[in-house]
Coordinates of C-alpha atoms and ligand atoms in Angstrom, one line a residue:
M11 CA -1.7 2.2 -15.9
P12 CA 0.6 2.5 -18.5
N13 CA 1.2 -0.5 -21.0
L14 CA 2.0 -1.4 -24.2
H15 CA 0.8 -3.7 -27.2
T16 CA 3.4 -5.0 -29.9
N17 CA 2.9 -7.6 -32.7
F18 CA 6.3 -8.3 -32.5
F19 CA 9.3 -8.2 -29.8
L20 CA 12.4 -9.8 -29.0
E21 CA 13.6 -9.9 -25.7
P22 CA 17.0 -8.6 -25.0
L23 CA 20.1 -10.2 -23.2
Y24 CA 19.9 -9.4 -19.3
P25 CA 21.2 -7.3 -17.9
A26 CA 21.0 -4.8 -20.1
N27 CA 21.1 -0.9 -20.0
F28 CA 19.1 2.2 -21.3
G29 CA 17.7 5.5 -20.8
K30 CA 17.3 5.7 -16.9
S31 CA 17.2 2.1 -16.5
E32 CA 18.9 -0.8 -15.8
F33 CA 17.1 -4.4 -17.2
K34 CA 18.5 -6.6 -14.3
F35 CA 16.8 -10.3 -15.2
V36 CA 13.8 -12.0 -16.3
A37 CA 11.5 -14.4 -14.1
V38 CA 9.2 -16.9 -15.5
S39 CA 6.4 -18.9 -14.2
K40 CA 5.3 -22.1 -15.2
K41 CA 2.3 -21.1 -16.9
G42 CA 4.7 -18.5 -19.4
E43 CA 4.3 -15.3 -16.9
R44 CA 7.5 -12.9 -17.3
L45 CA 8.2 -10.5 -14.6
V46 CA 11.3 -8.4 -16.0
M47 CA 13.2 -6.8 -13.2
S48 CA 14.0 -2.9 -13.3
H49 CA 16.2 -1.0 -11.8
T50 CA 14.3 2.9 -12.8
Q51 CA 15.7 6.4 -10.9
G52 CA 16.4 4.3 -7.7
C53 CA 13.3 2.2 -7.7
D54 CA 13.1 -2.0 -8.4
L55 CA 10.2 -2.9 -10.2
F56 CA 8.8 -5.7 -12.7
L57 CA 7.9 -5.4 -15.9
K58 CA 5.2 -8.0 -16.3
I59 CA 4.7 -9.6 -20.4
N60 CA 1.5 -11.0 -20.9
K61 CA 1.9 -13.0 -24.5
T62 CA -1.7 -13.6 -25.7
K63 CA -2.1 -15.5 -29.3
K64 CA -2.3 -12.0 -31.0
N65 CA 0.5 -9.8 -29.3
Y66 CA 2.3 -9.0 -26.9
L67 CA 1.2 -6.5 -23.5
I68 CA 4.0 -4.8 -22.1
K69 CA 2.8 -3.5 -18.5
G70 CA 3.7 -2.7 -14.7
D71 CA 3.6 -5.5 -12.0
K72 CA 0.8 -4.5 -9.5
I73 CA 2.8 -5.7 -6.4
S74 CA 6.1 -3.9 -7.0
R75 CA 4.0 -0.9 -8.8
P76 CA 6.0 2.7 -7.8
S77 CA 3.9 4.7 -5.8
Q78 CA 4.7 7.5 -8.6
V79 CA 3.5 5.8 -11.9
A80 CA 5.9 8.5 -14.0
I81 CA 8.7 5.9 -13.3
L82 CA 7.0 2.8 -14.1
Q83 CA 6.4 4.8 -17.2
Q84 CA 10.2 5.8 -17.5
A85 CA 11.1 2.2 -17.5
L86 CA 8.0 0.9 -20.4
K87 CA 9.7 4.1 -21.9
D88 CA 13.3 2.7 -21.7
Y89 CA 12.3 -1.1 -22.1
R90 CA 10.1 0.0 -25.5
D91 CA 13.7 2.1 -26.9
L92 CA 16.0 -0.9 -25.9
N93 CA 14.2 -3.4 -28.1
K94 CA 13.0 -0.9 -30.4
I95 CA 9.6 -2.1 -30.1
K96 CA 7.1 -0.2 -32.4
P97 CA 4.1 -0.2 -30.5
I98 CA 0.4 -0.9 -32.1
N99 CA -1.2 0.6 -29.1
T100 CA 0.0 2.4 -25.8
N101 CA -0.3 5.1 -23.3
I102 CA 3.3 5.7 -22.0
D103 CA 3.8 8.9 -24.3
S104 CA 1.4 11.0 -22.4
K105 CA 1.7 14.5 -22.6
K106 CA 1.5 15.8 -18.9
Q107 CA 5.2 14.6 -18.1
K108 CA 5.0 13.9 -14.1
S109 CA 8.1 14.3 -12.2
L110 CA 10.7 11.3 -12.3
I111 CA 12.1 12.3 -9.1
I112 CA 10.8 10.2 -5.9
S113 CA 9.2 12.9 -3.7
P114 CA 11.0 13.7 -0.2
H115 CA 7.6 13.3 0.8
L116 CA 7.1 10.0 0.0
K117 CA 8.3 7.9 3.3
S118 CA 9.1 3.9 2.8
I119 CA 8.4 1.6 6.2
E120 CA 12.3 1.5 6.2
Y121 CA 11.9 5.4 6.8
F122 CA 9.6 5.1 9.5
I123 CA 11.6 1.8 11.4
D124 CA 14.8 3.2 11.0
K125 CA 14.6 7.3 11.5
F126 CA 10.7 7.8 12.7
K127 CA 10.7 6.1 16.3
N128 CA 8.9 7.7 19.6
R129 CA 7.7 10.9 17.9
K130 CA 4.9 12.4 19.1
N131 CA 2.2 14.8 18.2
I132 CA 1.8 13.0 14.7
L133 CA -1.4 13.6 13.1
L134 CA -3.1 11.1 10.5
E135 CA -5.4 11.1 8.0
I136 CA -6.7 7.5 6.6
G137 CA -7.8 7.2 3.1
F138 CA -6.8 10.7 2.1
G139 CA -8.0 10.2 -1.6
S140 CA -7.4 13.5 -3.5
G141 CA -6.5 15.0 -0.2
R142 CA -8.0 18.5 0.0
H143 CA -8.6 18.0 3.6
L144 CA -5.2 16.7 4.0
L145 CA -3.3 19.7 2.5
Y146 CA -5.5 22.2 3.9
Q147 CA -4.8 21.1 7.7
A148 CA -1.3 20.7 6.6
K149 CA -1.0 24.5 5.5
K150 CA -3.2 25.2 8.3
N151 CA -0.8 23.9 11.0
P152 CA 2.9 23.9 9.8
D153 CA 4.3 23.2 13.2
K154 CA 2.5 19.6 13.0
I155 CA 3.4 16.8 11.5
Y156 CA 0.5 14.7 9.3
I157 CA 1.7 11.2 7.9
G158 CA -1.0 10.5 4.5
L159 CA -2.2 6.2 4.4
E160 CA -3.3 5.4 0.9
I161 CA -3.6 2.7 -1.3
H162 CA -4.5 4.0 -4.7
K163 CA -1.4 5.4 -6.2
P164 CA -2.7 8.0 -8.5
S165 CA -4.1 10.1 -5.2
I166 CA -0.7 9.4 -3.7
E167 CA 1.1 11.3 -6.8
Q168 CA -1.4 13.8 -6.7
V169 CA -1.3 14.5 -3.4
L170 CA 3.0 14.6 -4.0
R171 CA 2.8 16.8 -6.7
Q172 CA 0.4 19.4 -4.7
C173 CA 3.0 19.4 -1.6
E174 CA 6.1 20.7 -3.9
L175 CA 3.1 23.3 -5.7
Q176 CA 2.2 24.2 -2.5
N177 CA 5.6 24.2 -0.8
I178 CA 4.2 22.0 1.9
E179 CA 6.5 20.2 4.3
N180 CA 5.1 18.4 7.0
I181 CA 2.8 15.7 5.1
L182 CA 4.4 12.4 4.7
V183 CA 2.9 10.1 2.5
V184 CA 2.9 6.4 3.0
D185 CA 1.3 3.6 0.6
Y186 CA 0.7 1.0 3.1
D187 CA -2.5 -0.4 4.3
A188 CA -3.6 1.8 6.8
R189 CA -5.4 -0.9 9.3
I190 CA -1.7 -2.4 9.1
F191 CA 0.4 0.7 9.7
L192 CA -2.0 2.0 12.8
E193 CA -0.1 -1.2 14.5
F194 CA 3.1 0.0 14.2
L195 CA 2.7 3.3 15.6
S196 CA 3.9 4.2 19.4
S197 CA 1.1 4.2 22.0
N198 CA -0.5 7.0 22.8
S199 CA 1.2 9.0 19.9
V200 CA -1.0 10.8 18.0
E201 CA -2.9 14.2 18.3
Q202 CA -5.8 13.6 15.9
I203 CA -6.8 11.2 13.0
F204 CA -8.8 11.6 10.3
M205 CA -10.6 9.3 8.7
H206 CA -13.4 11.1 6.1
F207 CA -15.7 9.1 4.0
P208 CA -14.1 5.5 3.8
I209 CA -15.6 3.1 1.2
P210 CA -18.9 2.0 3.0
W211 CA -18.9 -1.2 1.1
D212 CA -22.5 -1.6 2.4
K213 CA -22.8 -4.7 0.2
K214 CA -19.8 -6.3 1.6
P215 CA -19.4 -5.2 5.0
H216 CA -16.8 -7.4 5.8
R217 CA -14.5 -5.6 3.4
R218 CA -14.5 -1.7 5.7
V219 CA -12.0 -0.7 7.3
I220 CA -13.7 0.1 10.3
S221 CA -13.6 -2.5 12.7
K222 CA -13.4 -3.1 16.3
K223 CA -10.0 -4.3 16.2
F224 CA -9.0 -1.1 13.5
I225 CA -10.8 1.1 16.4
D226 CA -8.7 -1.1 19.1
E227 CA -5.8 0.4 17.5
T228 CA -7.0 3.2 17.3
K229 CA -7.3 3.9 20.5
R230 CA -4.4 2.7 21.7
V231 CA -2.3 5.1 19.2
L232 CA -4.3 8.1 20.8
R233 CA -3.2 10.6 23.4
V234 CA -5.1 11.5 26.4
G235 CA -7.6 14.1 24.3
G236 CA -6.9 12.5 21.1
T237 CA -9.8 12.2 19.0
L238 CA -10.3 10.1 16.0
E239 CA -12.5 12.2 13.6
F240 CA -15.1 9.7 11.2
R241 CA -17.4 10.9 8.7
T242 CA -19.8 9.1 6.3
D243 CA -22.5 9.6 3.9
S244 CA -23.5 6.2 4.2
N245 CA -26.6 5.9 7.3
N246 CA -25.7 2.1 7.4
C247 CA -22.2 2.2 7.9
F248 CA -22.5 5.2 10.2
K249 CA -25.0 2.9 12.7
Y250 CA -22.5 0.0 12.1
S251 CA -19.4 2.0 13.2
F252 CA -21.4 4.0 15.8
N253 CA -22.0 0.0 17.7
E254 CA -18.4 -0.8 17.5
F255 CA -17.3 2.7 18.8
L256 CA -19.6 1.7 21.7
T257 CA -17.6 -1.7 22.4
Q258 CA -14.9 0.8 23.6
Q259 CA -14.2 1.9 27.6
K260 CA -12.9 5.4 28.4
I261 CA -14.1 7.0 25.6
A262 CA -16.4 10.2 25.0
L263 CA -18.2 9.7 21.5
C264 CA -20.0 12.7 20.3
V265 CA -22.4 12.4 17.0
N266 CA -23.4 15.2 14.5
K267 CA -25.5 15.5 11.3
N268 CA -24.5 17.8 8.6
Q269 CA -22.0 19.4 9.9
N270 CA -19.7 21.9 8.1
L271 CA -16.4 21.5 8.0
E272 CA -13.6 24.6 7.1
I273 CA -13.2 22.3 4.0
N274 CA -15.1 19.5 1.9
S275 CA -12.9 16.9 0.1
K276 CA -14.2 15.5 -3.6
Y277 CA -16.3 13.1 -2.1
E278 CA -18.1 15.4 0.3
E279 CA -19.2 17.6 -2.2
R280 CA -20.6 14.8 -4.6
W281 CA -22.9 14.1 -1.9
R282 CA -24.1 17.8 -0.7
K283 CA -24.9 18.1 -4.5
E284 CA -26.9 15.0 -4.2
E285 CA -28.8 16.6 -0.8
K286 CA -27.7 13.8 1.2
D287 CA -26.5 13.8 4.6
I288 CA -23.4 13.7 6.7
Y289 CA -23.2 11.9 9.6
D290 CA -20.0 12.4 12.2
I291 CA -18.6 10.5 15.1
T292 CA -16.1 11.8 17.1
M293 CA -13.9 9.1 19.7
I294 CA -12.1 11.3 22.0
N295 CA -9.9 8.9 24.1
Q296 CA -9.9 9.3 27.8
E297 CA -7.1 6.8 29.1
D298 CA -3.1 5.8 28.7
S299 CA -2.5 2.4 26.7
N300 CA 0.3 0.5 27.5
K301 CA 3.2 0.7 25.7
I302 CA 3.7 -1.9 22.6
Q303 CA 7.2 -3.8 21.7
N304 CA 8.8 -1.9 18.5
I305 CA 7.1 -3.7 15.1
G306 CA 10.1 -4.6 12.8
V307 CA 10.4 -6.2 9.7
L308 CA 9.5 -9.7 8.7
K309 CA 13.2 -11.3 7.8
F310 CA 14.4 -14.7 7.2
Y311 CA 17.4 -15.9 8.9
E312 CA 18.2 -19.2 7.0
T313 CA 18.3 -19.8 3.7
V314 CA 17.1 -22.4 0.7
E315 CA 18.0 -23.5 -2.4
F316 CA 15.8 -22.5 -5.4
C317 CA 16.0 -26.2 -7.0
S318 CA 14.5 -27.5 -3.9
V319 CA 11.7 -25.2 -3.5
K320 CA 11.2 -25.5 -7.6
K321 CA 11.1 -29.2 -7.2
R322 CA 8.4 -29.5 -4.2
F323 CA 6.1 -26.3 -5.4
K324 CA 3.2 -26.5 -5.5
E325 CA 0.3 -23.8 -4.8
V326 CA -1.4 -23.8 -1.9
T327 CA -2.9 -21.6 1.0
L328 CA -2.1 -22.7 4.5
R329 CA -4.6 -20.9 7.2
G330 CA -4.3 -20.4 10.9
D331 CA -7.0 -18.7 13.2
G332 CA -7.4 -15.3 11.7
F333 CA -4.2 -15.6 9.6
F334 CA -2.9 -17.5 6.6
A335 CA -0.6 -17.4 3.7
H336 CA -1.2 -18.3 0.0
I337 CA 1.8 -19.5 -2.0
E338 CA 0.5 -18.9 -5.7
D339 CA 3.2 -18.8 -7.6
I340 CA 6.6 -19.7 -8.6
F341 CA 9.4 -17.8 -10.8
E342 CA 12.5 -19.0 -11.8
I343 CA 15.6 -16.3 -12.5
N344 CA 18.3 -19.6 -12.9
K345 CA 18.5 -22.3 -11.2
N346 CA 20.0 -21.0 -8.2
E347 CA 17.8 -17.7 -7.9
G348 CA 14.0 -17.5 -8.4
L349 CA 10.9 -15.7 -6.5
L350 CA 7.9 -17.4 -4.9
R351 CA 4.4 -15.1 -5.4
V352 CA 2.6 -14.8 -2.2
S353 CA -0.3 -12.9 0.1
F354 CA -0.4 -13.7 3.8
G355 CA -1.5 -11.9 6.9
A356 CA -4.5 -11.3 8.2
S357 CA -7.5 -12.7 6.7
Q358 CA -9.2 -9.1 6.3
K359 CA -6.2 -6.9 5.5
N360 CA -3.5 -8.8 3.9
E361 CA -0.2 -8.3 2.2
H362 CA 0.9 -9.1 -1.5
S363 CA 4.4 -9.9 -2.5
Y364 CA 7.3 -11.7 -3.7
I365 CA 10.1 -13.9 -1.8
F366 CA 13.0 -13.5 -3.5
I367 CA 15.5 -16.4 -3.6
K368 CA 18.6 -15.5 -3.9
K369 CA 22.0 -18.1 -3.8
N370 CA 22.2 -16.8 0.1
R371 CA 19.1 -14.9 0.8
V372 CA 15.8 -15.2 1.2
V373 CA 14.1 -11.6 1.5
Y374 CA 10.6 -9.7 1.1
F375 CA 10.6 -8.1 -2.3
P376 CA 9.8 -4.9 -2.9
N377 CA 8.8 -3.8 0.7
Y378 CA 9.5 -4.1 3.5
I379 CA 6.4 -6.2 5.8
L380 CA 6.1 -4.8 9.3
A381 CA 6.1 -7.7 11.9
T382 CA 2.4 -7.0 13.1
K383 CA 0.9 -10.2 15.5
D384 CA -0.7 -11.7 12.5
N385 CA 1.7 -11.1 9.7
K386 CA 4.5 -13.0 12.1
K387 CA 1.7 -15.7 12.5
A388 CA 1.4 -15.9 8.5
H389 CA 5.7 -15.7 8.0
E390 CA 5.8 -19.3 10.4
L391 CA 3.2 -20.8 7.9
I392 CA 5.8 -19.6 5.1
K393 CA 8.6 -20.6 6.9
G394 CA 7.2 -23.8 7.9
Y395 CA 6.2 -24.0 3.8
L396 CA 10.1 -23.0 3.0
W397 CA 11.8 -25.4 5.2
N398 CA 9.6 -28.0 6.5
M399 CA 7.8 -28.8 3.1
Ligands
SAM10 C1 -14.3 7.1 -0.7 S1 -12.3 7.6 -0.4 C2 -12.4 8.9 0.3 C3 -11.3 10.0 0.0 C4 -11.4 11.2 1.0 N1 -10.9 11.2 2.1 C5 -12.4 11.9 0.6 O1 -13.1 12.4 1.5 O2 -12.6 12.4 -0.6 C6 -12.1 6.5 0.4 C7 -10.1 6.4 1.0 O3 -9.8 5.4 1.0 C8 -8.3 4.6 0.3 N2 -8.4 3.6 1.3 C9 -9.3 2.3 1.2 N3 -8.3 1.2 1.8 C10 -7.8 1.9 2.7 C11 -6.8 1.4 3.8 N4 -6.9 0.2 4.3 N5 -5.8 1.8 3.9 C12 -5.5 3.8 3.5 N6 -6.2 3.9 2.1 C13 -7.8 3.1 2.1 C14 -9.1 4.0 -0.6 O4 -8.0 4.3 -2.0 C15 -9.6 5.4 -1.1 O5 -9.2 6.9 -1.7

């Protein structure tokens, strides 16, 4: 990930503009961590300044890191040039200049809430990695809409670039945990779900994406006759998943071993070279599911004084049955404004975010957070923390 090291560095007065970026403010934690809010090419992100004994390390903050790394790279370049920093070490001048334009294929949660209501015949790929399979499918079926879900930003960037290079128009890429996103989709709206070579987590099975709850959700979103195609190279993960599939009612299951697909993903190629067995489980949904209420985003409707939050702040983990909220750190912008860093949601699929406390507003930053059942419960814990501390 892009970063720069420097021995000497004088911070500017904020707000400050340079190049394609506006640096709006710095937020400082109790431990001295500094987050500089940068608005670059229409994207809000934090640059993080770590001071060590010998030098400064300036890099992108993980929670607010944009899906397209070129935007972060540009923000770092602008910050370097604004402050006339002479880096002793940096990787932000890579010769391969990636596109700075936000790809029209990259879709935010806001887009799905406002513009994507009740669409039918969607196809999903969960964890598309290098995107070979997703790109192949979308090219082959230009009249269908493919949603690609991925949390690994370099993979996202690679697929966005390929969509452009190959003129593919029917892929929507979402940088969000697939388990949470599934809960948002309308019932009976999906034709096919592909999940090829998820990380098997054979030594830490609790980290697997696949679980009974996950399969419940995939079945709910699949239309009658719709399929979930699960493919793995791990015998252990195959057996575990097969048992989880068996907990479902009104489905057909089809198991294949060493079946050839029309296209091999990058992972598949590796396993084939190693002559590993490959297992497929296809679940065919056989019943309509009940409709669910539309899921919106989490919002705060009350305001709170930042200075009172700051006075009472303590790091704490609040727990409910299967959900939690961890209030990690507090950052001050000025006496009326600041941020809390939080992680919260279901125990196994949590959100990481900031809560931005402004003069008359409290909002999650940088992303909209889907109001799934567990997120809503965890949000109540956060509200309790903010207003009844
Ligand atoms: C082992 S790779 C397989 C990639 C690709 N399907 C292939 O066959 O080459 C698993 C991918 O799943 C992604 N992933 C893991 N957890 C995820 C989640 N909760 N939501 C979406 N993607 C996830 C990872 O970032 C990774 O790219």
